[in-house]
């Protein structure tokens, strides 16, 4: 029987990063993945394919809506070739997942393909596709089994017309009308893909705003911008049934007044969150405690109730984000090596890759108000930037929230072109506990979208924005 210092179950961004860091720190490491490709949800059916389709559909939208104004005439009709678009996306995924295999080889990590389940606290059975089972021994085990799409109890996902994100990433036709249940990250990103490609897209959201976890000003600005793109929104609507009749999906929902509203569409994307995935793991055999939702319970060291078993990523509490899972993978590896790593969960940024992009880190205004913190606000609109006018991406703003007494930056909320990349500046600043004045005194290249960060910081330090 093969024996390891560490066995990682699951090869998503949590699992594969944990494995690499363990190997870097000199531990003999194995990784177990039930699918034939590595990379988990993120690389196979999440972050990477969704961004590939967002980019392709963005190019198409630019071509049909903006090229003419830029002085680019294309003779003949510009058409979507969905088959090629999906094939390109798959090419990007394949290249990326092969990259993880390369990294495993480079770091001398043994990869086992099959379903990993606990035999006991130091042994994992690996059930392979050919039906055979192999058992490995490990001093330490990291559970990184991720998450799966959640649904509503009365919805039957048929994977054809009533679908989750996984199917939405490989549709064979452009829907005529796609109903999206859930105005969160998946609903908006994939809803925008199909809207750009020509579908009518209607979002039904239970709460009174989209992207409800983010600062309310971002929800409002994003919805305004997406409405300009002709996406439709039904907020404060409680979906009560989803049924399929032939190629039609009928959705009923109760609106704010309690009246029933009926929607019909040819596709319904259910995007109401994700749930931790521990099916088949046989956690009981090792004595690992799960909560009612199947989430693995961990302490601040991400250690389960069994001292040599740890858990990371979507399968434990906290934001379901790839970069959060990666930090946790590193934390566990370094803990096992005797180091004292730390994660500041307040500084894990959140990003929505719609256009305009949305990005945030730290506290929202709602959170600061609730905590009774006295704060000041500096906000700067993208439309006042030369760079934004040059590219015609003028929607959005950067908002900095700083402590009213100390000027320490407490939260940064952005919407606009390329803010997914800009947010890194805010994370860096907050990691070093910068004040708004610190940011305002840093030189920002001109012309860039980043100038909005400097201007918002100037605004926060006493209404000193220069270009408005
Ligand atoms: P996962 O990536 O879910 O990986 C878990 C792996 O474990 C899977 O490969 C699974 O097959 C395997 N596994 C499970 N059980 C077993 C078992 N018993 N034996 C062996 N293997 C097992 N996050 C971002 O930060 N940015 C984004 O842009 C983004 N976009 C997304 C878009 C979509 C459409 C979706 C669905 C998600 C997106 N996410 C994004 C979320 C991100 O994908 C997850 O937060 C991330 O993948 C979690 O990583 P993980 O390692 O915890 O788990
Ligand atoms: P989500 O939690 O972002 O959004 C779900 C939305 O559905 C919420 O707005 C919620 O209020 C709404 N909802 C819940 N029940 C409902 C009901 N009965 N009727 C109508 N609306 C209802 O979850 P989503 O979009 O499914 O994404 C899952 C996870 O994947 C997220 O937690 C996110 O972290 C991750 N992800 C991250 C991305 C990124 O970082 N850019 C992209 C895509 C996914």
Coordinates of C-alpha atoms and ligand atoms in Angstrom, one line a residue:
X1 CA 0.0 0.0 0.0
X2 CA 1.3 3.5 -0.9
X3 CA 1.9 5.7 2.0
X4 CA 1.9 9.6 2.0
X5 CA 2.5 12.5 4.3
X6 CA -0.6 14.1 2.9
X7 CA -3.5 13.0 0.7
X8 CA -5.7 15.6 -0.8
X9 CA -9.3 14.6 -1.9
X10 CA -10.4 16.9 -4.7
X11 CA -8.3 18.7 -7.3
X12 CA -10.1 22.1 -7.5
X13 CA -8.2 25.4 -6.8
X14 CA -8.2 24.5 -3.1
X15 CA -7.0 20.9 -3.5
X16 CA -4.4 21.4 -6.2
X17 CA -2.8 24.5 -4.6
X18 CA -2.7 22.6 -1.2
X19 CA -1.0 19.7 -2.9
X20 CA 1.6 21.9 -4.6
X21 CA 2.4 23.8 -1.4
X22 CA 2.7 20.5 0.5
X23 CA 5.1 19.2 -2.1
X24 CA 7.1 22.5 -2.1
X25 CA 7.5 22.1 1.7
X26 CA 8.9 18.6 1.3
X27 CA 5.9 16.4 2.0
X28 CA 5.2 13.3 0.0
X29 CA 1.8 14.1 -1.5
X30 CA -1.1 12.4 -3.3
X31 CA -4.1 14.0 -4.9
X32 CA -7.4 12.1 -5.6
X33 CA -9.8 13.3 -8.3
X34 CA -13.0 11.5 -9.4
X35 CA -13.0 13.1 -12.9
X36 CA -10.4 12.5 -15.6
X37 CA -9.4 16.1 -15.7
X38 CA -7.9 18.1 -12.9
X39 CA -8.9 21.6 -11.7
X40 CA -12.4 21.0 -10.2
X41 CA -15.4 23.2 -10.7
X42 CA -13.3 26.3 -11.3
X43 CA -11.3 25.1 -14.3
X44 CA -13.8 22.7 -15.8
X45 CA -17.3 24.2 -15.3
X46 CA -16.8 27.4 -13.4
X47 CA -14.4 30.4 -13.5
X48 CA -12.5 29.6 -16.7
X49 CA -15.2 28.5 -19.1
X50 CA -17.6 31.2 -17.9
X51 CA -14.9 33.9 -18.5
X52 CA -14.1 32.4 -22.0
X53 CA -17.8 32.8 -23.0
X54 CA -18.0 36.3 -21.4
X55 CA -15.0 37.3 -23.5
X56 CA -16.3 35.8 -26.7
X57 CA -19.8 37.3 -26.3
X58 CA -18.2 40.6 -25.4
X59 CA -16.3 40.6 -28.7
X60 CA -19.5 39.9 -30.6
X61 CA -21.4 42.7 -28.8
X62 CA -18.6 45.1 -29.6
X63 CA -18.6 44.1 -33.2
X64 CA -22.3 44.6 -33.7
X65 CA -22.8 47.6 -31.4
X66 CA -19.5 49.6 -31.3
X67 CA -17.3 48.8 -34.3
X68 CA -19.1 51.3 -36.5
X69 CA -18.6 54.1 -34.1
X70 CA -14.9 53.3 -33.9
X71 CA -14.8 53.6 -37.7
X72 CA -14.6 49.9 -38.4
X73 CA -16.9 48.7 -41.2
X74 CA -17.4 45.0 -41.7
X75 CA -19.0 44.2 -45.0
X76 CA -21.8 41.6 -44.6
X77 CA -23.6 40.3 -41.6
X78 CA -21.8 39.5 -38.4
X79 CA -23.1 36.2 -37.1
X80 CA -22.5 34.1 -34.0
X81 CA -21.0 30.6 -34.6
X82 CA -22.1 29.1 -31.2
X83 CA -20.5 25.8 -32.0
X84 CA -17.1 27.4 -32.5
X85 CA -17.6 29.7 -29.5
X86 CA -18.2 26.6 -27.3
X87 CA -15.4 24.7 -28.9
X88 CA -12.9 27.6 -28.2
X89 CA -14.1 27.7 -24.6
X90 CA -13.5 24.0 -24.3
X91 CA -10.0 24.5 -25.8
X92 CA -9.2 27.0 -23.1
X93 CA -10.5 24.6 -20.5
X94 CA -8.5 21.7 -21.8
X95 CA -5.3 23.7 -22.0
X96 CA -5.8 24.9 -18.4
X97 CA -6.6 21.5 -16.9
X98 CA -3.6 20.0 -18.7
X99 CA -1.5 22.8 -17.1
X100 CA -2.6 21.4 -13.6
X101 CA -1.5 17.9 -14.6
X102 CA 1.9 19.4 -15.6
X103 CA 2.2 21.1 -12.2
X104 CA 1.4 17.8 -10.4
X105 CA 4.1 16.1 -12.4
X106 CA 6.6 18.9 -11.9
X107 CA 6.0 18.8 -8.1
X108 CA 6.1 15.0 -8.0
X109 CA 2.6 14.7 -6.7
X110 CA 0.9 11.3 -7.3
X111 CA -2.4 11.7 -9.0
X112 CA -5.1 9.1 -8.4
X113 CA -8.2 9.1 -10.6
X114 CA -11.3 7.8 -8.8
X115 CA -13.8 8.5 -6.0
X116 CA -12.0 9.0 -2.7
X117 CA -13.8 7.8 0.4
X118 CA -12.5 7.4 4.0
X119 CA -11.8 3.9 5.2
X120 CA -10.7 5.4 8.5
X121 CA -8.9 8.5 9.7
X122 CA -5.6 7.6 7.9
X123 CA -6.7 5.5 4.9
X124 CA -8.6 6.5 1.8
X125 CA -10.2 4.1 -0.6
X126 CA -10.1 5.1 -4.2
X127 CA -12.8 3.6 -6.4
X128 CA -11.6 3.7 -10.0
X129 CA -13.7 3.8 -13.1
X130 CA -13.0 0.2 -13.9
X131 CA -14.6 -0.8 -10.6
X132 CA -11.3 -1.6 -8.8
X133 CA -10.5 -0.1 -5.5
X134 CA -7.1 0.9 -4.3
X135 CA -6.3 2.0 -0.7
X136 CA -3.7 4.5 0.2
X137 CA -2.4 5.6 3.7
X138 CA -1.8 9.2 4.7
X139 CA -0.7 10.8 7.9
X140 CA -2.7 13.9 7.1
X141 CA -5.8 14.2 4.8
X142 CA -7.2 17.4 3.3
X143 CA -10.9 17.4 2.2
X144 CA -11.2 19.7 -0.9
X145 CA -14.3 18.2 -2.5
X146 CA -15.9 21.5 -3.4
X147 CA -19.5 22.2 -4.2
X148 CA -22.4 21.5 -6.6
X149 CA -25.2 23.7 -7.8
X150 CA -28.1 24.1 -5.4
X151 CA -31.7 24.1 -6.5
X152 CA -35.2 24.7 -5.0
X153 CA -37.1 21.7 -3.6
X154 CA -39.8 21.8 -6.2
X155 CA -37.5 22.2 -9.2
X156 CA -36.5 19.2 -11.3
X157 CA -33.3 20.1 -13.1
X158 CA -33.7 18.1 -16.4
X159 CA -30.3 19.4 -17.8
X160 CA -32.0 20.2 -21.1
X161 CA -34.3 23.1 -20.6
X162 CA -34.2 23.5 -16.9
X163 CA -30.5 23.8 -16.4
X164 CA -27.7 24.8 -14.0
X165 CA -24.5 26.7 -14.9
X166 CA -22.9 23.5 -16.0
X167 CA -25.3 23.0 -18.9
X168 CA -25.4 26.7 -19.6
X169 CA -21.7 26.6 -20.5
X170 CA -22.4 24.1 -23.4
X171 CA -25.7 24.9 -24.9
X172 CA -26.2 23.9 -28.5
X173 CA -28.4 26.8 -29.5
X174 CA -29.0 30.4 -28.4
X175 CA -32.1 30.5 -26.3
X176 CA -35.0 32.7 -27.6
X177 CA -35.9 33.5 -24.0
X178 CA -33.8 32.5 -21.0
X179 CA -35.3 32.9 -17.5
X180 CA -32.7 33.1 -14.9
X181 CA -33.7 32.3 -11.3
X182 CA -31.4 34.1 -9.0
X183 CA -29.8 37.6 -9.6
X184 CA -26.4 36.5 -8.1
X185 CA -23.0 36.1 -9.7
X186 CA -23.8 33.1 -11.9
X187 CA -27.2 34.4 -13.1
X188 CA -25.8 37.7 -14.1
X189 CA -22.6 36.5 -15.7
X190 CA -24.2 33.8 -17.8
X191 CA -27.4 35.8 -18.3
X192 CA -25.3 38.5 -19.9
X193 CA -23.5 36.0 -22.1
X194 CA -26.8 34.9 -23.7
X195 CA -28.2 38.4 -23.7
X196 CA -25.3 39.5 -25.8
X197 CA -25.7 36.6 -28.2
X198 CA -29.3 37.6 -28.9
X199 CA -31.5 35.9 -26.3
X200 CA -34.1 37.7 -24.3
X201 CA -33.0 37.3 -20.7
X202 CA -35.3 37.8 -17.7
X203 CA -33.9 37.6 -14.2
X204 CA -36.2 36.6 -11.3
X205 CA -34.7 37.5 -7.9
X206 CA -36.1 36.7 -4.5
X207 CA -34.6 39.7 -2.7
X208 CA -35.1 43.4 -3.5
X209 CA -31.8 43.8 -5.2
X210 CA -29.3 41.9 -7.4
X211 CA -25.9 40.7 -6.1
X212 CA -27.3 41.1 -2.6
X213 CA -24.1 40.4 -0.7
X214 CA -22.3 43.4 -2.2
X215 CA -22.6 47.2 -1.4
X216 CA -26.1 48.3 -2.3
X217 CA -24.7 51.1 -4.6
X218 CA -23.0 48.4 -6.8
X219 CA -26.3 46.5 -7.1
X220 CA -28.1 49.6 -8.2
X221 CA -25.4 50.7 -10.7
X222 CA -25.1 47.2 -12.2
X223 CA -28.8 46.8 -12.6
X224 CA -29.0 50.2 -14.3
X225 CA -26.2 49.3 -16.7
X226 CA -27.6 45.8 -17.5
X227 CA -31.1 47.3 -18.1
X228 CA -29.5 49.6 -20.7
X229 CA -28.4 46.3 -22.3
X230 CA -32.1 45.3 -22.3
X231 CA -31.9 42.6 -19.6
X232 CA -35.1 42.4 -17.6
X233 CA -35.3 42.2 -13.8
X234 CA -38.1 41.1 -11.5
X235 CA -37.0 41.8 -8.0
X236 CA -38.8 40.7 -4.8
X237 CA -40.3 37.7 -6.7
X238 CA -40.7 34.3 -5.0
X239 CA -40.6 31.5 -7.5
X240 CA -43.3 29.0 -6.7
X241 CA -43.1 26.5 -9.6
X242 CA -41.1 25.5 -12.6
X243 CA -42.6 23.1 -15.1
X244 CA -41.7 21.9 -18.5
X245 CA -44.1 21.4 -21.4
X246 CA -42.4 20.2 -24.5
X247 CA -39.8 22.8 -25.4
X248 CA -41.4 25.4 -23.1
X249 CA -40.6 26.1 -19.5
X250 CA -43.3 27.7 -17.4
X251 CA -42.3 29.5 -14.2
X252 CA -44.7 31.0 -11.7
X253 CA -43.7 33.5 -9.0
X254 CA -45.4 35.6 -6.4
X255 CA -44.6 39.3 -6.6
X256 CA -44.2 41.8 -3.8
X257 CA -48.0 42.2 -3.6
X258 CA -48.5 38.5 -3.4
X259 CA -49.9 38.3 -6.9
X260 CA -49.0 35.3 -9.1
X261 CA -46.9 36.2 -12.2
X262 CA -46.4 33.6 -15.0
X263 CA -43.3 33.6 -17.1
X264 CA -42.6 31.4 -20.2
X265 CA -39.3 30.7 -21.8
X266 CA -37.5 28.0 -23.8
X267 CA -34.7 27.8 -21.2
X268 CA -34.6 28.3 -17.4
X269 CA -31.2 28.7 -15.7
X270 CA -31.4 27.9 -12.0
X271 CA -28.7 30.0 -10.2
X272 CA -29.7 30.1 -6.6
X273 CA -26.4 29.3 -5.0
X274 CA -24.2 26.2 -4.5
X275 CA -24.0 23.6 -1.8
X276 CA -21.0 21.8 -0.3
X277 CA -20.3 18.4 -1.8
X278 CA -19.5 15.5 0.4
X279 CA -21.5 12.7 -1.2
X280 CA -19.6 9.4 -1.4
X281 CA -16.8 10.7 0.9
X282 CA -17.9 8.4 3.8
X283 CA -16.8 11.1 6.3
X284 CA -18.4 9.0 9.1
X285 CA -15.8 6.3 8.8
X286 CA -13.2 8.8 9.8
X287 CA -15.4 10.4 12.4
X288 CA -15.4 13.8 10.6
X289 CA -18.3 16.0 11.6
X290 CA -20.5 17.6 8.9
X291 CA -23.3 20.1 9.6
X292 CA -26.9 19.7 8.4
X293 CA -26.1 21.0 4.9
X294 CA -23.2 18.5 4.5
X295 CA -20.6 21.3 5.1
X296 CA -17.4 20.1 6.9
X297 CA -17.0 21.8 10.2
X298 CA -13.5 23.3 10.9
X299 CA -11.7 25.4 13.5
X300 CA -9.5 28.5 12.7
X301 CA -6.7 26.2 11.5
X302 CA -9.2 24.6 9.1
X303 CA -8.8 21.4 11.1
X304 CA -11.8 19.2 11.5
X305 CA -12.8 17.5 14.7
X306 CA -10.3 14.7 13.7
X307 CA -6.9 16.2 14.3
X308 CA -5.1 14.9 11.2
X309 CA -8.0 15.8 8.8
X310 CA -8.4 19.3 7.4
X311 CA -10.9 20.8 5.0
X312 CA -10.7 23.8 2.6
X313 CA -12.6 25.7 -0.1
X314 CA -16.3 25.5 -1.0
X315 CA -16.9 22.5 1.3
X316 CA -16.4 24.6 4.4
X317 CA -17.9 27.9 5.5
X318 CA -17.3 31.2 3.9
X319 CA -17.3 32.7 0.4
X320 CA -17.4 30.1 -2.4
X321 CA -14.5 31.6 -4.4
X322 CA -11.5 30.0 -6.1
X323 CA -9.0 32.4 -4.6
X324 CA -10.4 31.8 -1.1
X325 CA -10.0 28.1 -1.6
X326 CA -6.4 28.7 -2.8
X327 CA -5.5 30.7 0.3
X328 CA -6.9 28.0 2.4
X329 CA -4.9 25.3 0.6
X330 CA -1.8 27.2 1.3
X331 CA -2.7 27.8 4.9
X332 CA -3.2 24.1 5.6
X333 CA 0.0 23.0 3.9
X334 CA 2.0 25.6 5.9
X335 CA 0.3 24.6 9.1
X336 CA 1.3 21.0 8.5
X337 CA 4.8 22.2 8.0
X338 CA 4.8 23.8 11.4
X339 CA 4.4 27.4 10.2
X340 CA 1.9 29.9 11.6
X341 CA 0.0 31.2 8.5
X342 CA -3.0 33.5 8.6
X343 CA -5.9 34.5 6.3
X344 CA -7.6 37.8 6.7
X345 CA -11.1 36.8 5.4
X346 CA -12.1 40.5 5.3
X347 CA -9.6 41.0 2.5
X348 CA -10.8 38.3 0.2
X349 CA -12.0 40.3 -2.8
X350 CA -15.3 39.5 -4.6
X351 CA -15.7 40.1 -8.3
X352 CA -18.5 39.8 -10.8
X353 CA -17.2 39.5 -14.4
X354 CA -20.1 41.1 -16.2
X355 CA -19.5 44.3 -18.2
X356 CA -19.2 46.6 -16.4
X357 CA -17.2 44.5 -14.0
X358 CA -17.9 44.7 -10.3
X359 CA -15.3 44.3 -7.6
X360 CA -15.2 44.9 -3.9
X361 CA -13.1 44.3 -0.8
X362 CA -13.6 45.0 2.9
X363 CA -16.8 46.3 4.5
X364 CA -19.9 47.6 2.7
X365 CA -21.7 50.8 3.8
X366 CA -24.5 48.6 5.1
X367 CA -22.0 46.6 7.3
X368 CA -20.3 49.8 8.6
X369 CA -23.7 51.3 9.5
X370 CA -24.8 48.2 11.3
X371 CA -21.5 48.1 13.3
X372 CA -21.9 51.7 14.2
X373 CA -18.6 52.7 12.6
X374 CA -18.3 56.4 11.7
X375 CA -17.0 56.5 8.2
X376 CA -16.5 58.9 5.2
X377 CA -17.1 58.2 1.5
X378 CA -15.1 59.2 -1.5
X379 CA -16.6 58.4 -4.9
X380 CA -15.4 59.0 -8.4
X381 CA -17.3 58.3 -11.6
X382 CA -15.6 56.4 -14.5
X383 CA -17.1 58.8 -17.0
X384 CA -14.8 61.6 -15.8
X385 CA -11.7 59.6 -16.9
X386 CA -10.0 60.2 -20.2
X387 CA -9.3 56.5 -20.5
X388 CA -13.0 55.6 -20.0
X389 CA -14.0 58.0 -22.7
X390 CA -11.3 56.7 -25.1
X391 CA -12.7 53.2 -24.8
X392 CA -16.4 54.3 -24.4
X393 CA -16.7 52.4 -21.1
X394 CA -18.1 55.2 -19.1
X395 CA -20.5 53.3 -16.7
X396 CA -19.5 52.9 -13.1
X397 CA -17.5 54.4 -10.2
X398 CA -15.0 53.7 -7.5
X399 CA -16.1 54.2 -3.9
X400 CA -13.7 54.3 -1.0
X401 CA -15.0 54.0 2.6
X402 CA -12.5 55.3 5.2
X403 CA -12.7 55.6 9.0
X404 CA -13.8 59.1 9.8
X405 CA -11.2 59.5 12.6
X406 CA -8.1 57.6 11.4
X407 CA -8.7 57.8 7.6
X408 CA -7.9 54.0 7.4
X409 CA -9.5 52.4 4.3
X410 CA -12.3 50.1 5.4
X411 CA -13.9 49.1 2.2
X412 CA -13.5 49.7 -1.6
X413 CA -16.3 49.1 -4.0
X414 CA -15.9 49.4 -7.7
X415 CA -17.9 49.0 -10.9
X416 CA -16.6 49.7 -14.4
X417 CA -14.2 48.5 -17.0
X418 CA -11.4 46.2 -15.7
X419 CA -12.2 46.7 -12.0
X420 CA -11.7 43.0 -11.6
X421 CA -8.0 43.8 -12.0
X422 CA -8.1 47.2 -10.2
X423 CA -9.3 45.7 -7.0
X424 CA -5.8 44.2 -6.3
X425 CA -4.6 47.8 -5.5
X426 CA -7.3 48.1 -2.9
X427 CA -6.4 44.7 -1.4
X428 CA -2.8 45.7 -1.2
X429 CA -3.5 49.0 0.3
X430 CA -5.8 47.5 3.0
X431 CA -3.4 44.6 3.7
X432 CA -0.9 47.3 4.7
X433 CA -3.6 49.3 6.5
X434 CA -3.3 52.3 4.2
X435 CA -5.2 55.5 4.8
X436 CA -7.2 57.1 2.0
X437 CA -4.6 59.8 1.9
X438 CA -1.8 57.2 1.4
X439 CA -3.6 56.0 -1.8
X440 CA -4.3 59.6 -2.9
X441 CA -0.6 60.5 -2.7
X442 CA 0.5 57.5 -4.9
X443 CA 1.2 58.2 -8.6
X444 CA -1.3 56.5 -10.9
X445 CA -0.4 56.2 -14.6
X446 CA -2.4 58.4 -16.9
X447 CA -4.6 57.6 -18.7
X448 CA -5.8 54.5 -16.9
X449 CA -9.0 53.3 -15.1
X450 CA -6.8 53.1 -12.0
X451 CA -6.9 56.9 -11.8
X452 CA -10.4 56.5 -10.5
X453 CA -9.0 54.9 -7.4
X454 CA -6.7 57.8 -6.7
X455 CA -9.5 60.3 -7.4
X456 CA -11.9 58.4 -5.0
X457 CA -9.1 58.5 -2.4
X458 CA -8.7 62.2 -2.9
X459 CA -12.5 62.6 -2.5
X460 CA -12.4 60.6 0.7
X461 CA -9.6 62.7 2.2
X462 CA -11.7 65.9 2.1
X463 CA -13.5 66.5 -1.2
X464 CA -10.2 66.9 -3.0
X465 CA -10.9 65.0 -6.3
X466 CA -9.1 66.9 -9.1
X467 CA -11.0 66.0 -12.3
X468 CA -14.7 66.5 -11.3
Ligands
LIG1 P1 -14.0 22.5 -6.6 O1 -13.4 23.4 -7.6 O2 -15.5 22.3 -6.6 O3 -13.3 21.1 -6.7 C1 -13.6 20.0 -6.0 C2 -13.1 18.8 -6.7 O4 -13.3 17.6 -5.9 C3 -13.9 18.5 -8.0 O5 -13.1 18.3 -9.1 C4 -14.7 17.2 -7.6 O6 -14.8 16.3 -8.8 C5 -13.7 16.5 -6.7 N1 -14.3 15.6 -5.8 C6 -15.5 15.7 -5.0 N2 -15.7 14.7 -4.3 C7 -14.7 13.8 -4.5 C8 -14.3 12.5 -4.0 N3 -15.1 11.9 -3.1 N4 -13.2 11.9 -4.5 C9 -12.5 12.5 -5.5 N5 -12.7 13.7 -6.0 C10 -13.8 14.4 -5.5 N6 -14.9 31.6 -8.3 C11 -14.1 32.7 -8.4 O7 -13.3 33.0 -7.5 N7 -14.0 33.4 -9.6 C12 -14.9 33.1 -10.6 O8 -14.8 33.8 -11.7 C13 -15.8 32.0 -10.5 N8 -16.6 31.7 -11.5 C14 -17.5 30.7 -11.3 C15 -18.4 30.4 -12.4 C16 -19.2 29.3 -12.3 C17 -20.2 29.0 -13.4 C18 -19.2 28.5 -11.1 C19 -20.1 27.3 -11.0 C20 -18.3 28.8 -10.0 C21 -17.5 29.9 -10.2 N9 -16.6 30.2 -9.1 C22 -15.8 31.3 -9.3 C23 -16.5 29.5 -7.9 C24 -15.3 28.5 -7.9 O9 -15.4 27.6 -9.0 C25 -15.3 27.7 -6.6 O10 -15.3 28.6 -5.5 C26 -14.0 26.9 -6.6 O11 -13.9 26.0 -7.6 C27 -13.9 26.1 -5.3 O12 -12.8 25.3 -5.3 P2 -12.7 24.0 -4.4 O13 -11.3 23.5 -4.6 O14 -13.1 24.2 -3.0 O15 -13.7 22.9 -5.1
LIG2 P1 -25.3 33.5 -5.4 O1 -25.4 33.2 -4.0 O2 -24.3 34.5 -5.9 O3 -26.7 34.1 -5.9 C1 -27.9 33.4 -5.8 C2 -29.0 34.4 -5.9 O4 -30.2 33.7 -6.0 C3 -29.1 35.4 -4.8 O5 -29.3 36.7 -5.3 C4 -30.4 34.9 -4.0 O6 -31.0 36.0 -3.3 C5 -31.2 34.4 -5.2 N1 -32.2 33.4 -4.8 C6 -32.1 32.4 -3.8 N2 -33.2 31.7 -3.7 C7 -34.0 32.2 -4.7 C8 -35.4 32.0 -5.1 N3 -36.1 31.0 -4.5 N4 -35.9 32.7 -6.0 C9 -35.2 33.7 -6.7 N5 -34.0 34.0 -6.3 C10 -33.4 33.3 -5.3 O7 -25.2 32.1 -6.1 P2 -24.9 31.7 -7.6 O8 -25.0 32.9 -8.5 O9 -25.6 30.5 -7.9 O10 -23.3 31.3 -7.5 C11 -22.9 30.3 -6.6 C12 -21.5 30.6 -6.1 O11 -20.6 30.5 -7.1 C13 -21.5 32.0 -5.5 O12 -21.4 31.8 -4.1 C14 -20.2 32.5 -6.0 O13 -19.3 32.7 -4.9 C15 -19.6 31.5 -6.9 N6 -19.3 32.2 -8.2 C16 -18.4 33.2 -8.2 C17 -18.2 33.9 -9.4 C18 -17.2 35.0 -9.3 O14 -16.4 35.1 -8.4 N7 -17.2 35.8 -10.3 C19 -18.9 33.6 -10.6 C20 -19.9 32.5 -10.4 C21 -20.1 31.9 -9.3

